[in-house]
Amino acid sequence: MVDLVLRAANLTKVYRGRRGHAPVDALSDVSLDLERGTTFGIVGESGCGKSTLARLLVGLEAPTSGTIRIDDQPVVISERSASRELARKIQLVFQDPFSSLDPRMTVGKALKEVLTVHSLHTDMTSLRASELLSMVGLTRRFAERYPHELSGGQAQRVAIARALAVEPEILVLDEPTSALDVSVRAEIINLLVRIQDELKLSYLFISHDLSMVRHISDDIAVMYLGRVVEMGRYDQVFVTPLHPYTSALEDAIPVPNPEHERSRQAAGAVAVHVQVDKVTRGCPYAPRCALVEPRCRDTAPTLTEKANGHMVSCLVALDDAQ
Ligand code: ADP
Ligand code: MG
């Protein structure tokens, strides 16, 4: 039997429009199941709702509708907060590590403070602080440092240690390496993989970059304009992508070969980053789709199983023989 640590069903988030603007459908009917001890990759371009999903899952914001269960318990979200015990079980690591660190607080103090935030009446002894720092590859001396004395990579290690301090079961990693130098990205990924293994953690790993999630994910969801357009096991999504947007994202993965790069640009694969206005009828991806058919402009597809848990939201892909 599959052991699900987290189950999100039909999550929707509508933000009230800023003055004079229409409401924003940041997230529409997103469902996903995270199996214990595995990594679920979520990928999609900037603005597609990834961080909104992250904030709902960790209880920083309430969904407009939909439910979240952790360890088969409903996360009761009032407008004000989620269940405290469940909130502890799921921790968020942000893209910008400095945003989660108070500039006036030493690393040691920041580790201590997170226990207070969660009303955990355990002590952050200096031994425990050293243990947490060592887990993220830092010496205990870092406990005395202030955020401005840390490099980006070191700050992200501290942010990870802080998330681990409350002994969570799930880490939501929202583009955890995007703000870092290319040279330290692999170090942080390797660190996360090692920690997951040691602590048997479950990860939701969010990135705008498919090449980031491809090596570490067991399952993948591809998001477009607030919806999941394709979802499945890692090999299903990578070996036999069904949605034309997934293929476009794959084509956009930089290949260190100038010849290939030129032909790729000529083929229009880079058009993936063009912003498109919201479509009110038919398939939201139709204006950018290479496979678009007349019916796509009338009928909106729904996320449907094509084969063995491999889901896609595309009329054309669903009709194609396997
Ligand atoms: P991503 O993380 O994939 O870049 P976000 O979840 O940050 O996407 O944003 C999804 C959409 O919701 C965007 O159109 C964004 O402008 C909008 N949005 C996010 N937060 C708010 C907010 N607090 N109020 C209004 N709109 C928001
Ligand atoms: Mg984001």
XYZ file of N, CA and C in Angstrom, residues 14-18 21-24:
27
model
N -7.815 32.222 -5.154
C -8.141 33.437 -5.915
C -7.693 34.625 -5.077
N -6.829 35.460 -5.634
C -6.438 36.684 -4.936
C -7.350 37.817 -5.385
N -7.771 38.609 -4.424
C -8.549 39.781 -4.795
C -7.676 40.680 -5.655
N -8.272 41.220 -6.736
C -7.468 42.052 -7.622
C -6.993 43.310 -6.924
N -5.772 43.745 -7.271
C -5.343 45.036 -6.736
C -6.241 46.104 -7.340
N -8.221 46.110 -10.604
C -7.849 44.941 -11.410
C -8.729 43.742 -11.094
N -8.857 42.884 -12.063
C -9.678 41.681 -11.899
C -9.004 40.739 -10.896
N -9.788 39.863 -10.243
C -9.184 38.873 -9.339
C -8.200 37.974 -10.086
N -7.208 37.467 -9.355
C -6.195 36.603 -9.973
C -6.460 35.160 -9.567
